[in-house]
Coordinates of C-alpha atoms in Angstrom, one line a residue:
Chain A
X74 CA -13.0 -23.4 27.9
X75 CA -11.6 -24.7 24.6
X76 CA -8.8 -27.1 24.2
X77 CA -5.8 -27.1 22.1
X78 CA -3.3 -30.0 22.1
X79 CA 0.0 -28.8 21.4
X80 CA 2.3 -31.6 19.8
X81 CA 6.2 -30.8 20.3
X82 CA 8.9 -32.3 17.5
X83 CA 9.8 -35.0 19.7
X84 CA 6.3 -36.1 20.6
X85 CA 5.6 -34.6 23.5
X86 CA 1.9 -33.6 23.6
X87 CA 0.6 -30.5 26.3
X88 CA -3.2 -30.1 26.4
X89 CA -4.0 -26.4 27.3
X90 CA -7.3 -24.8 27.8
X91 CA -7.3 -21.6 25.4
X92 CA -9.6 -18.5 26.2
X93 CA -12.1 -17.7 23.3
X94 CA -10.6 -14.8 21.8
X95 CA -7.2 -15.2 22.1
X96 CA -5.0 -16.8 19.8
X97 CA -3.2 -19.9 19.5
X98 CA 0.0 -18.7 20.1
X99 CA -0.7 -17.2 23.1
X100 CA -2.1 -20.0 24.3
X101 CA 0.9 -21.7 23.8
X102 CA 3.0 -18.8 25.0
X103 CA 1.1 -18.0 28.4
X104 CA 1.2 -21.6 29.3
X105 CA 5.0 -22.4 28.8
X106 CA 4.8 -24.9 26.3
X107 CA 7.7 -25.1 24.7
X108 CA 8.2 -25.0 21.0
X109 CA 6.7 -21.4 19.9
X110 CA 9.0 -18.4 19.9
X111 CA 6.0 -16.2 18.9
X112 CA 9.3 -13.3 18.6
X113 CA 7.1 -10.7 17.1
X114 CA 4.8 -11.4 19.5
X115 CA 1.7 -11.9 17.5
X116 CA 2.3 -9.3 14.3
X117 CA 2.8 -11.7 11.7
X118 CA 5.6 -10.1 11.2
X119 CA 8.5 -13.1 11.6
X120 CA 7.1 -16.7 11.2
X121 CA 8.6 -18.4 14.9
X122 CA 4.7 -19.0 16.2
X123 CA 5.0 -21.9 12.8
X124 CA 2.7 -24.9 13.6
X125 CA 1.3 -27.8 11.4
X126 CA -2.6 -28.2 11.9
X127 CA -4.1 -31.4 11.9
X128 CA -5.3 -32.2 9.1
X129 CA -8.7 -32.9 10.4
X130 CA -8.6 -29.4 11.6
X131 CA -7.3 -27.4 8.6
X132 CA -11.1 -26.7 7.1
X133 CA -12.0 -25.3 10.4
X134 CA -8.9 -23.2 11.1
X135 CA -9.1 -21.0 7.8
X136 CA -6.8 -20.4 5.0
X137 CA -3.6 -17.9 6.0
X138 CA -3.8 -14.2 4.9
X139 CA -1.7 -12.8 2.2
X140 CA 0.7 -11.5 4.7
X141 CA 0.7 -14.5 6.7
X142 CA 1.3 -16.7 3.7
X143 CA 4.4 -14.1 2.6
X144 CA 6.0 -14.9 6.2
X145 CA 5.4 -18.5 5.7
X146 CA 6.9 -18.7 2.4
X147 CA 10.2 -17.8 4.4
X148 CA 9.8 -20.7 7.1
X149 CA 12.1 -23.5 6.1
X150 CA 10.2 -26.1 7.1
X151 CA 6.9 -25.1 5.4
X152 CA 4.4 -27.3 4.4
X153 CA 0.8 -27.5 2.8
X154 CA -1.5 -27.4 6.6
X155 CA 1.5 -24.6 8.3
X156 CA 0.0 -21.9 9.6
X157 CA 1.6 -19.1 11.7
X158 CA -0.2 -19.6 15.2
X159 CA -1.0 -16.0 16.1
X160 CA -3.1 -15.6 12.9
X161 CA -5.7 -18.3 14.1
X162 CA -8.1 -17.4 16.8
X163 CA -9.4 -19.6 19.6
X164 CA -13.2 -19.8 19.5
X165 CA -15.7 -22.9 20.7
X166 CA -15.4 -24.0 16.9
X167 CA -12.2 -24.9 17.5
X168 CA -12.1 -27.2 20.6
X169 CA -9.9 -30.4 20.2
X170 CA -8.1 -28.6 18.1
X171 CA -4.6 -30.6 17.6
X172 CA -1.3 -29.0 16.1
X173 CA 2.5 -30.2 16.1
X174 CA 5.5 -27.9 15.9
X175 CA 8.4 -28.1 13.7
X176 CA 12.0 -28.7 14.8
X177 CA 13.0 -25.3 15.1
X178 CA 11.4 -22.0 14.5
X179 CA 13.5 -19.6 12.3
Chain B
X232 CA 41.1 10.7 18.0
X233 CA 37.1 10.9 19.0
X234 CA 35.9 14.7 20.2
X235 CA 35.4 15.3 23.7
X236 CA 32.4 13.5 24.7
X237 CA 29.7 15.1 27.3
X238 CA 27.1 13.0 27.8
X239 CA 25.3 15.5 30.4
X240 CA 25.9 18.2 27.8
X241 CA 24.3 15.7 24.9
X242 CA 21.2 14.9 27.7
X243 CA 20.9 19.0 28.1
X244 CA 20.9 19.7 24.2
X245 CA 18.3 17.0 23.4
X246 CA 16.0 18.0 25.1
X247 CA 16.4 21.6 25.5
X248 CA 16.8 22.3 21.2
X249 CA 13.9 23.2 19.4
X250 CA 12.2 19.6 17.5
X251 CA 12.8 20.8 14.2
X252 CA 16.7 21.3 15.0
X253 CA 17.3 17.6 16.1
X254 CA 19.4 15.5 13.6
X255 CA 19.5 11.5 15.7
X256 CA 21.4 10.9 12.1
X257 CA 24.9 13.0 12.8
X258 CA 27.8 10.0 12.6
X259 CA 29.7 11.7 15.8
X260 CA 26.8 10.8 17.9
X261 CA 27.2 7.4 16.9
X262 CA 31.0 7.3 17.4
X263 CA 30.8 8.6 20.7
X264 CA 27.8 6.5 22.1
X265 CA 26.0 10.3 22.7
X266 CA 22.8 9.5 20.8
X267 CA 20.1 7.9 23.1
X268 CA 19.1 11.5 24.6
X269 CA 18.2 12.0 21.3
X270 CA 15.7 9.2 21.1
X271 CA 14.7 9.7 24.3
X272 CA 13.5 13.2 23.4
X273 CA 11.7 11.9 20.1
X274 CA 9.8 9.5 21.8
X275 CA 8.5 11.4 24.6
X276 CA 7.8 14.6 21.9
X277 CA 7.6 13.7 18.4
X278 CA 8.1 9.7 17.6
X279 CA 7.2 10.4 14.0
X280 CA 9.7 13.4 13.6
X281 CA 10.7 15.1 10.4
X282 CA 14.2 16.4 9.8
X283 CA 14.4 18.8 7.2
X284 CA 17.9 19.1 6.9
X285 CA 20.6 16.6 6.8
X286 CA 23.5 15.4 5.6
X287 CA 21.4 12.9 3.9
X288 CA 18.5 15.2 2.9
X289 CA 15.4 15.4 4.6
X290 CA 13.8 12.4 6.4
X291 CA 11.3 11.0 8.9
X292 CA 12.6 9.5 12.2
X293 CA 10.7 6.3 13.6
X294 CA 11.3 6.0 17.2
X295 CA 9.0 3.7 18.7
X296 CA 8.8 0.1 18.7
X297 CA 5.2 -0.4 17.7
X298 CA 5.2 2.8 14.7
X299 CA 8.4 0.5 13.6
X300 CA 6.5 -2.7 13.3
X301 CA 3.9 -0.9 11.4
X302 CA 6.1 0.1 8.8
X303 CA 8.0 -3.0 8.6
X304 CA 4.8 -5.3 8.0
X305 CA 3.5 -2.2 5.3
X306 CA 6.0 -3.2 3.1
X307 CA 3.4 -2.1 -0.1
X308 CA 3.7 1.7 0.9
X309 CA 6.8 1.5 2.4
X310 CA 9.2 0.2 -0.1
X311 CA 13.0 -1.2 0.3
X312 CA 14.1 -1.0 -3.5
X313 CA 17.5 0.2 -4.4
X314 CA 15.8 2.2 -7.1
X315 CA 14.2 4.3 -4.7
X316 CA 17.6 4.2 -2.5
X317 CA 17.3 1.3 -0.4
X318 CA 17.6 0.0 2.8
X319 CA 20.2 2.5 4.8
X320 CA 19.7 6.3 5.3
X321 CA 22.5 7.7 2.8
X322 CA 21.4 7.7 -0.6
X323 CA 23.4 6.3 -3.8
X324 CA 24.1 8.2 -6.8
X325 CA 21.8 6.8 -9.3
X326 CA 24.3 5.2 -11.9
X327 CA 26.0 3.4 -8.4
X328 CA 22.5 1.5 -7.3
X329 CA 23.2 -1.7 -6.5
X330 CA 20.2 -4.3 -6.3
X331 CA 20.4 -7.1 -3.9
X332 CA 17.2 -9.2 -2.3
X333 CA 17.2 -7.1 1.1
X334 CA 16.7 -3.9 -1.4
X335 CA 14.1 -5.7 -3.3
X336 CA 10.4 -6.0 -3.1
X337 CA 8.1 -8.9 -3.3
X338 CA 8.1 -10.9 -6.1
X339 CA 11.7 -11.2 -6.9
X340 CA 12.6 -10.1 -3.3
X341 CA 10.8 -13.5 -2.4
X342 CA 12.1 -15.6 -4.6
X343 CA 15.9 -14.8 -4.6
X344 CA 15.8 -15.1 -0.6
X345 CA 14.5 -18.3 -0.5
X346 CA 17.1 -19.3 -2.9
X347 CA 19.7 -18.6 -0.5
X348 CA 17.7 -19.3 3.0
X349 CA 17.9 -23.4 3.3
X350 CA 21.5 -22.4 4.0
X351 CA 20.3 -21.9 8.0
X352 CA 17.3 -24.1 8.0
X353 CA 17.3 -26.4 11.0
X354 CA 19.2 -28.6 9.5
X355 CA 22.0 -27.3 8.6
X356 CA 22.1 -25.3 11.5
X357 CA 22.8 -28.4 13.5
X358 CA 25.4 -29.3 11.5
X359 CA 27.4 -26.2 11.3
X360 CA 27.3 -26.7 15.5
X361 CA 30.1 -28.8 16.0
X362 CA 32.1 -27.0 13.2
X363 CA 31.6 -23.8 15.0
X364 CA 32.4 -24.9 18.5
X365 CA 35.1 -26.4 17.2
X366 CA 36.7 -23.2 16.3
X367 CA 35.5 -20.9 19.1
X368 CA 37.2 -23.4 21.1
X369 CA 40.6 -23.1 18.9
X370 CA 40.2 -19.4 19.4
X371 CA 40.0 -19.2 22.8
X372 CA 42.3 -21.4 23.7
X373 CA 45.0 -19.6 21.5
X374 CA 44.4 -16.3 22.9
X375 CA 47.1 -13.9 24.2
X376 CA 47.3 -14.4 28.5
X377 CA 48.6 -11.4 30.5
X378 CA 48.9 -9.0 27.9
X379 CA 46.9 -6.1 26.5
X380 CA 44.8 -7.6 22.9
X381 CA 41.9 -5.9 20.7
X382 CA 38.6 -8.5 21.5
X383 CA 37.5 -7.4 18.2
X384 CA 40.1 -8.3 16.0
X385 CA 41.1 -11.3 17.8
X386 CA 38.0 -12.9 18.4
X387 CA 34.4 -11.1 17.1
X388 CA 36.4 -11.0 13.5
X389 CA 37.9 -14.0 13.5
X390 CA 35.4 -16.1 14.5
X391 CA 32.5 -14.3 12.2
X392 CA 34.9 -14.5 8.8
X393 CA 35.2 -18.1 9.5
X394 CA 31.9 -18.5 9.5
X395 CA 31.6 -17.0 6.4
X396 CA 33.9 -18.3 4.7
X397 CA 32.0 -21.5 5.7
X398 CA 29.1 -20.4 4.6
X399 CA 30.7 -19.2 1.1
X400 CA 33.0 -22.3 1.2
X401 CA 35.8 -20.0 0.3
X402 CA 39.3 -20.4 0.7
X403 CA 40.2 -19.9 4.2
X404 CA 43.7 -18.8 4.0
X405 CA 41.8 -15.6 2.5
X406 CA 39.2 -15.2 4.8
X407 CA 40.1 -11.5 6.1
X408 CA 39.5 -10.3 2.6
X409 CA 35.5 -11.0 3.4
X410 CA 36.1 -8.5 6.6
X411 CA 37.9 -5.9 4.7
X412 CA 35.2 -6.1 1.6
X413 CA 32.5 -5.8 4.3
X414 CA 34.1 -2.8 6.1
X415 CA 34.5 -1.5 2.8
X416 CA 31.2 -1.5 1.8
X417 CA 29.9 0.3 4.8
X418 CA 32.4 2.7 6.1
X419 CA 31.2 6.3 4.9
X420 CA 33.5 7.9 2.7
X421 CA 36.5 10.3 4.3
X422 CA 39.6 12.1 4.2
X423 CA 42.4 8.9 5.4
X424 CA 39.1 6.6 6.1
X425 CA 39.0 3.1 5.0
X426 CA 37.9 4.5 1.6
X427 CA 37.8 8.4 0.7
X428 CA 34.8 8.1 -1.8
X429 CA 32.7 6.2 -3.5
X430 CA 35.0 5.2 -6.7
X431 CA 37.7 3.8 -4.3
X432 CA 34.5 1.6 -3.0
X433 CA 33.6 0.4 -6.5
X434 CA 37.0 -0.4 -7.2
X435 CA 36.9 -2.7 -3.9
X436 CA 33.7 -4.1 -5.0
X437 CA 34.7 -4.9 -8.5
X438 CA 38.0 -6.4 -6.5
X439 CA 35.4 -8.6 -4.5
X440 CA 33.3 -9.6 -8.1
X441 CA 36.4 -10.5 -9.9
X442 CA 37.4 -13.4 -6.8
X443 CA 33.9 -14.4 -6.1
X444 CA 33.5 -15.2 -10.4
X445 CA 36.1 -18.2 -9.9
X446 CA 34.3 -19.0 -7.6
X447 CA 30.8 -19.2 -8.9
X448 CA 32.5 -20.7 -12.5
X449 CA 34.0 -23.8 -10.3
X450 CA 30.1 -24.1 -8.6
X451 CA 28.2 -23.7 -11.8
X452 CA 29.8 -26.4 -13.3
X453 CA 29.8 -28.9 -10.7
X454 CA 27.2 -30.7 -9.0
X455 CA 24.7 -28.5 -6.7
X456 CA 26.4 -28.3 -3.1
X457 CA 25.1 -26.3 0.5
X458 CA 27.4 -23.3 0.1
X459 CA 25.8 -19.7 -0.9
X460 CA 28.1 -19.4 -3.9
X461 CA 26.9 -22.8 -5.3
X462 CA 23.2 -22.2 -4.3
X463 CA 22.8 -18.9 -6.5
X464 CA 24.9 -20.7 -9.2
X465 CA 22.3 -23.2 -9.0
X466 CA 18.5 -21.5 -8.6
X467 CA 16.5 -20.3 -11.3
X468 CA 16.2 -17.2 -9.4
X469 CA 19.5 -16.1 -9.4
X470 CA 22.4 -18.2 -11.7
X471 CA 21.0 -15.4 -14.4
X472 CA 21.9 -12.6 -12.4
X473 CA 23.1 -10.0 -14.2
X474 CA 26.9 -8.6 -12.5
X475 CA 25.5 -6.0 -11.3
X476 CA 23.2 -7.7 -9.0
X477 CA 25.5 -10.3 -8.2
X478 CA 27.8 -7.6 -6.7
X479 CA 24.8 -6.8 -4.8
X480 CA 24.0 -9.6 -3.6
X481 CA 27.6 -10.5 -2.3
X482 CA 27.8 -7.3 -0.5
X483 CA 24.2 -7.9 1.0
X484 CA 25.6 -11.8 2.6
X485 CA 29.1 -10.3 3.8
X486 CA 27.9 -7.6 5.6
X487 CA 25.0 -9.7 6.6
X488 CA 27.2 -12.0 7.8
X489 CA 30.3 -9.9 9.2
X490 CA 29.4 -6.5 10.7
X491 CA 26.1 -8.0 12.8
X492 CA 27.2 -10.7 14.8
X493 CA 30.8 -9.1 15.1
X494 CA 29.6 -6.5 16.5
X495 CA 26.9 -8.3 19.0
X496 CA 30.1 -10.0 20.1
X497 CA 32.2 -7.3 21.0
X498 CA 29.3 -5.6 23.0
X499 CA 28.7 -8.5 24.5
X500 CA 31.9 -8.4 26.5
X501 CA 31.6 -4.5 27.4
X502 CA 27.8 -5.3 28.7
X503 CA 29.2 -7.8 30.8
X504 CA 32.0 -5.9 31.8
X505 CA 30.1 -3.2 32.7
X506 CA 27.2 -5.2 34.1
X507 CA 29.1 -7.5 36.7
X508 CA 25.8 -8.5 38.5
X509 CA 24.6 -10.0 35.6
X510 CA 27.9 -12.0 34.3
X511 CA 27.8 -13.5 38.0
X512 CA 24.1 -14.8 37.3
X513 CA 25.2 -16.3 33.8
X514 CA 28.0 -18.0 36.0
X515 CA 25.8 -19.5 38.8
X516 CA 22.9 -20.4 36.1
X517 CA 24.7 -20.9 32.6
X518 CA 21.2 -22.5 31.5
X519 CA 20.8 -18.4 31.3
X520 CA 22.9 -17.8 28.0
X521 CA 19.4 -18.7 26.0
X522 CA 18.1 -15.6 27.4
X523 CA 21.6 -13.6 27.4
X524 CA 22.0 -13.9 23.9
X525 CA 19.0 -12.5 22.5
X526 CA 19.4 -9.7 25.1
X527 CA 23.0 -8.8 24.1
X528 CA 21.5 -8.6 20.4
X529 CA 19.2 -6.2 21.3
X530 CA 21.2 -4.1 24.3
X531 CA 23.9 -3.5 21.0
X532 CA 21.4 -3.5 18.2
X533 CA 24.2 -3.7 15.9
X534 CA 22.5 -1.9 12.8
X535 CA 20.8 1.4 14.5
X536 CA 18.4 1.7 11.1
X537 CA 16.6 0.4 8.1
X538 CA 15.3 2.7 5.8
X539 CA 12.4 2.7 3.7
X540 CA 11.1 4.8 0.8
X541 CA 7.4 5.2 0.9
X542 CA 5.8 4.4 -2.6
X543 CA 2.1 6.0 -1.3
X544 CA 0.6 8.0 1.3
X545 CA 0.9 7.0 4.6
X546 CA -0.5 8.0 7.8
X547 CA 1.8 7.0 10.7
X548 CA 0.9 7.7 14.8
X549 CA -0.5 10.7 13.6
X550 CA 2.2 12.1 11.0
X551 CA 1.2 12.5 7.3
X552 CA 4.3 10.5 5.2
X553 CA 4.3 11.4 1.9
X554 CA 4.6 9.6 -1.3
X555 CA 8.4 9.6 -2.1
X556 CA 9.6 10.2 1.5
X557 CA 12.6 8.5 3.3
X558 CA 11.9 6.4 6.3
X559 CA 14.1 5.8 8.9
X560 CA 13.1 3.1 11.2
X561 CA 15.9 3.6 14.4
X562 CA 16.0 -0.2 15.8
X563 CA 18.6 1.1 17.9
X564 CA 15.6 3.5 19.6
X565 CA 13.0 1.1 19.0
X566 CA 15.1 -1.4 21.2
X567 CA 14.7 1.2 24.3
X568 CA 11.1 1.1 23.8
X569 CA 9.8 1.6 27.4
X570 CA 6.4 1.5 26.5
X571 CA 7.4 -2.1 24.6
X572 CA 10.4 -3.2 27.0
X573 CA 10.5 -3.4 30.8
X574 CA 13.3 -1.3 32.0
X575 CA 15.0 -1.0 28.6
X576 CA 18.0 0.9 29.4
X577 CA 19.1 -1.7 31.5
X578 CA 20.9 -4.9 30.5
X579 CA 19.2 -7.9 32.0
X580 CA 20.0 -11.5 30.8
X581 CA 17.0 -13.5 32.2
X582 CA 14.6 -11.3 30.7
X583 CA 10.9 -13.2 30.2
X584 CA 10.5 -12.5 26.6
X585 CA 14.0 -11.9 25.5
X586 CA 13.3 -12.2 21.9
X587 CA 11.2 -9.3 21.3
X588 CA 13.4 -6.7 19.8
X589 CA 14.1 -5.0 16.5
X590 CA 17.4 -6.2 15.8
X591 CA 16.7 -8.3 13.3
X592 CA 13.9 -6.9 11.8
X593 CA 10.5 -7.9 11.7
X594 CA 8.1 -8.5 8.2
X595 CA 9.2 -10.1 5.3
X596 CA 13.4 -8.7 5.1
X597 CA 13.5 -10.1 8.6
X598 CA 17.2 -11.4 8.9
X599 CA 17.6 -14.4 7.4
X600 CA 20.6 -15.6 9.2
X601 CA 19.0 -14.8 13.1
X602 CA 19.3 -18.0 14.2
X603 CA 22.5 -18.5 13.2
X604 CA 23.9 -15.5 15.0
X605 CA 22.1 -16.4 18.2
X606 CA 23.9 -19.9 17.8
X607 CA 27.4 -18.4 17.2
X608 CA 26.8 -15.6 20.8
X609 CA 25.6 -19.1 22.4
X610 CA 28.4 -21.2 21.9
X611 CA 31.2 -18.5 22.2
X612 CA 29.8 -17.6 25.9
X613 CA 29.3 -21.3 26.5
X614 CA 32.9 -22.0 26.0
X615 CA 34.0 -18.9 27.6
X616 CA 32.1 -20.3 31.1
X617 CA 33.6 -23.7 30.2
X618 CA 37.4 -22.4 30.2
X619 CA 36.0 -19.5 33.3
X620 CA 38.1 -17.1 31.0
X621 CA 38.3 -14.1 33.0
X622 CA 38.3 -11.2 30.4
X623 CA 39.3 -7.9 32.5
X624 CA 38.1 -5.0 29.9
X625 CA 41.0 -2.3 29.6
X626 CA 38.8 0.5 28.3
X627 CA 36.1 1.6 26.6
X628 CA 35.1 0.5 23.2
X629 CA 36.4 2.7 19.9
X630 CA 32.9 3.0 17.8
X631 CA 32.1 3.0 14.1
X632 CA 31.4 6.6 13.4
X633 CA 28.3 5.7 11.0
X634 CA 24.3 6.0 11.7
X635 CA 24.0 2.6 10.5
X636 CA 26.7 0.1 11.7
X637 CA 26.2 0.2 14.8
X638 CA 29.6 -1.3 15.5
X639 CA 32.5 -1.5 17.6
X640 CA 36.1 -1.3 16.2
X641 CA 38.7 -1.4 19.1
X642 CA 37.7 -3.2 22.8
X643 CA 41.3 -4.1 24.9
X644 CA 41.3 -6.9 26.8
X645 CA 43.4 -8.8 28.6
X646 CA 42.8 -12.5 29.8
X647 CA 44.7 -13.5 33.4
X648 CA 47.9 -15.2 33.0

């Protein structure tokens, strides 16, 4: 199964196997690591699933829809690799894959 | 004084009246807490429902949680400008529209919100903490003991206009003048209510301009500072406002400020009160006010609507919405979901995903200031488990009769001696 490392503000890093298919929010979510809010629960519809991608990563993760990019545009800590986390979906591509969270999600 | 109340007779009516009859919009059924059979009734038989006759013309009722979302992330068919009417279910006469960002589409939606949003970035959200525990503190600890008080006035009110006033940095001394303006600007017009029509709310609005113009004169002239007033003053999106939309505006950050958290508060207590089971697991496991927060928020869901207007055809859960049709998306049904919330008619503070609830909105006009609110409800029940204040509730709350603040006006208290 595909892993995602999952970087937390302070530092703290969580390596969770992700299930093809699902996204990486709810990777996050169904394995308790701490740092996504995901409070839409994976609509794109608030922007509390907010994660940085590694840059290495950012070609293979895809650019964010329009809708996606409109929720982003309201995150406060937005930068040029965010991405909402429930808009990118695990597949074999993607194993290694490494993102950080910001300090809060809003 | 509030009508008889029956909530049996209420439960019979709902669902025993014929679909077409039922109105969830009717302001008694909000004063008197008689609405949810309602609901209940339109989402078991009709979630997209159509009212053809109203006190605020005809409309569609959303009910569930999931035909909500749908409409809140379609925000190109279903639009929130104050040309088409806006964002709550009674309509404005055309020459009183009043544009402000929530009643905006995207682009200049967009752009005037993040002028004003770095205001509760992470930040400056950690810095506003200690200011606001400072003062819950002061508050509780100058609270009446062993006599009868009004929760509301005393403590949801005092400690929300504070915050605002913060958040404006506007003259304390008249902070109450942000509650009255606020209460002002939603109250429905009425013989011997807070106004009696809608000139008497334009005078209080033009009242509200003519204070908040020193204001914005002092900001505009100084250097750029982290209050509301001086970011508007200051952002390309907005210092050009024209008065008009700067009334807007204002109203749009008092009452989104005020009415919401007040009134999540104030219900906090009564759910608590009423809910003793669960107050003793917030006192054995106080870890559990994370959890109890978001819940209060969406147990009072303290604005029962948004409306939209949709600008094209849309087909929702099987309903055909028309070009030019009002929307009513009813968060406060939404928020009793069961097919999207466990047990939703209870309240239940260690809930596993808390957050997932319609009070805030969801989309692009998602509340700007949710975390904020969350951090205000954290602190105050913090402090109250601190201190062990033991708030025995008097009787039941006194509702706003309105279907869209969803608010409390009157909960007695008293605190042991």
């Amino acid at each position: 199964m595909p892993k995602v490392t999952y970087i937390e503000h302070n530092g703290t890093e969580h390596a969770v196997e992700v299930p093809v298919g699902l996204s990486v929010m709810r990777g996050a979510v169904d394995n308790n690591v701490p740092g996504i809010d995901a409070d839409c629960g994976g609509e794109c519809a608030c922007a509390t699933c907010h994660v940085f991608v590694d840059p290495a990563w950012e070609a293979r993760t895809g650019t964010p829809s329009e809708q996606e990019a409109s929720m982003l545009s309201f995150a406060a800590t937005k930068q040029d690799n965010s991405r909402l986390s429930c808009q990118i979906e695990m597949t074999a591509a993607l194993d290694g894959l490494v993102v950080r969270m910001p300090e809060a999600q809003h | 004084m509030n009508a008889p109340v029956n909530l049996e007779d209420h439960e019979a009516l709902a669902f025993s009246l014929p679909l077409d009859k039922i109105d969830p919009s009717r302001p008694e059924l909000f004063r008197d807490d008689t609405v949810h059979p309602y609901f209940r009734r339109l989402r078991r038989d009709a979630p997209v429902h159509y009212t053809a006759e109203s006190e605020y013309g005809p409309f569609w009722s959303v009910t569930k949680y999931k035909d909500i979302m749908t409409v809140e992330v379609n925000h190109k068919a279903f639009s929130s400008s104050s040309q088409f009417g806006g964002i709550t279910i009674r309509d404005r006469a055309k020459e009183l529209e009043l544009p402000m960002f929530i009643a905006m589409d995207p682009p200049k939606h967009d752009i005037q919100r993040q002028a004003v949003q770095p205001i509760v970035a992470p930040g400056n959200l950690a810095k506003m903490e200690g200011i606001i525990r400072e003062r819950v503190c002061t508050i509780l600890d100058g609270l009446p003991r062993g006599e009868e008080f009004n929760w509301v006035d005393k403590v949801s009110i005092e400690l929300t206009v504070q915050m605002l006033a913060t958040l404006f940095d506007f003259p304390q001394e008249d902070r109450r003048l942000l509650s009255h303006w606020s209460d002002c600007a939603t109250a429905l017009p009425m013989p011997g209510g807070l106004i009696e029509n809608e000139e008497q709310r334009e005078a209080k609005f033009r009242e509200m301009a003519a204070y908040f113009i020193n204001l914005w004169n002092q900001r505009v002239n100084a250097e750029p500072a982290p209050d509301l007033i001086s970011m508007m003053a200051h952002a390309p999106a907005t210092r050009n406002m024209p008065p008009r939309e700067f009334m807007g505006n204002l109203v749009l950050l008092i009452v989104g400020g005020n009415d919401t958290t007040r009134n999540s508060i104030s219900g906090g207590v009564w759910f608590f009160s009423q809910n003793p089971g669960e107050y003793a697991k917030l006192k054995a496991n106080p870890a559990l006010v994370d959890s109890a927060v978001p819940e209060i928020i969406r147990y009072q869901t303290p604005l029962s609507h948004m409306r939209r207007t949709a600008v094209a055809d849309f087909e929702l859960n099987g309903q055909k919405i028309r070009e030019g049709d009002k929307v009513i998306m009813w968060y406060l049904s939404g928020n009793r979901d069961e097919e999207a919330i466990e047990e939703p008619e209870r309240f239940i503070i260690d809930r596993a995903r808390p957050r997932q609830h319609l009070s805030f909105g969801f989309g692009i006009h998602r509340c700007v200031g949710n975390r904020l609110a969350e951090m205000q409800l954290k602190i105050l029940w913090e402090e109250i488990l601190k201190r062990d204040l033991k708030i025995e509730v008097l009787g039941p709350p006194q509702r706003v009769m309105s279907p869209f603040v969803h608010g409390i006006t009157h909960l007695p208290v008293k605190l042991a001696a």
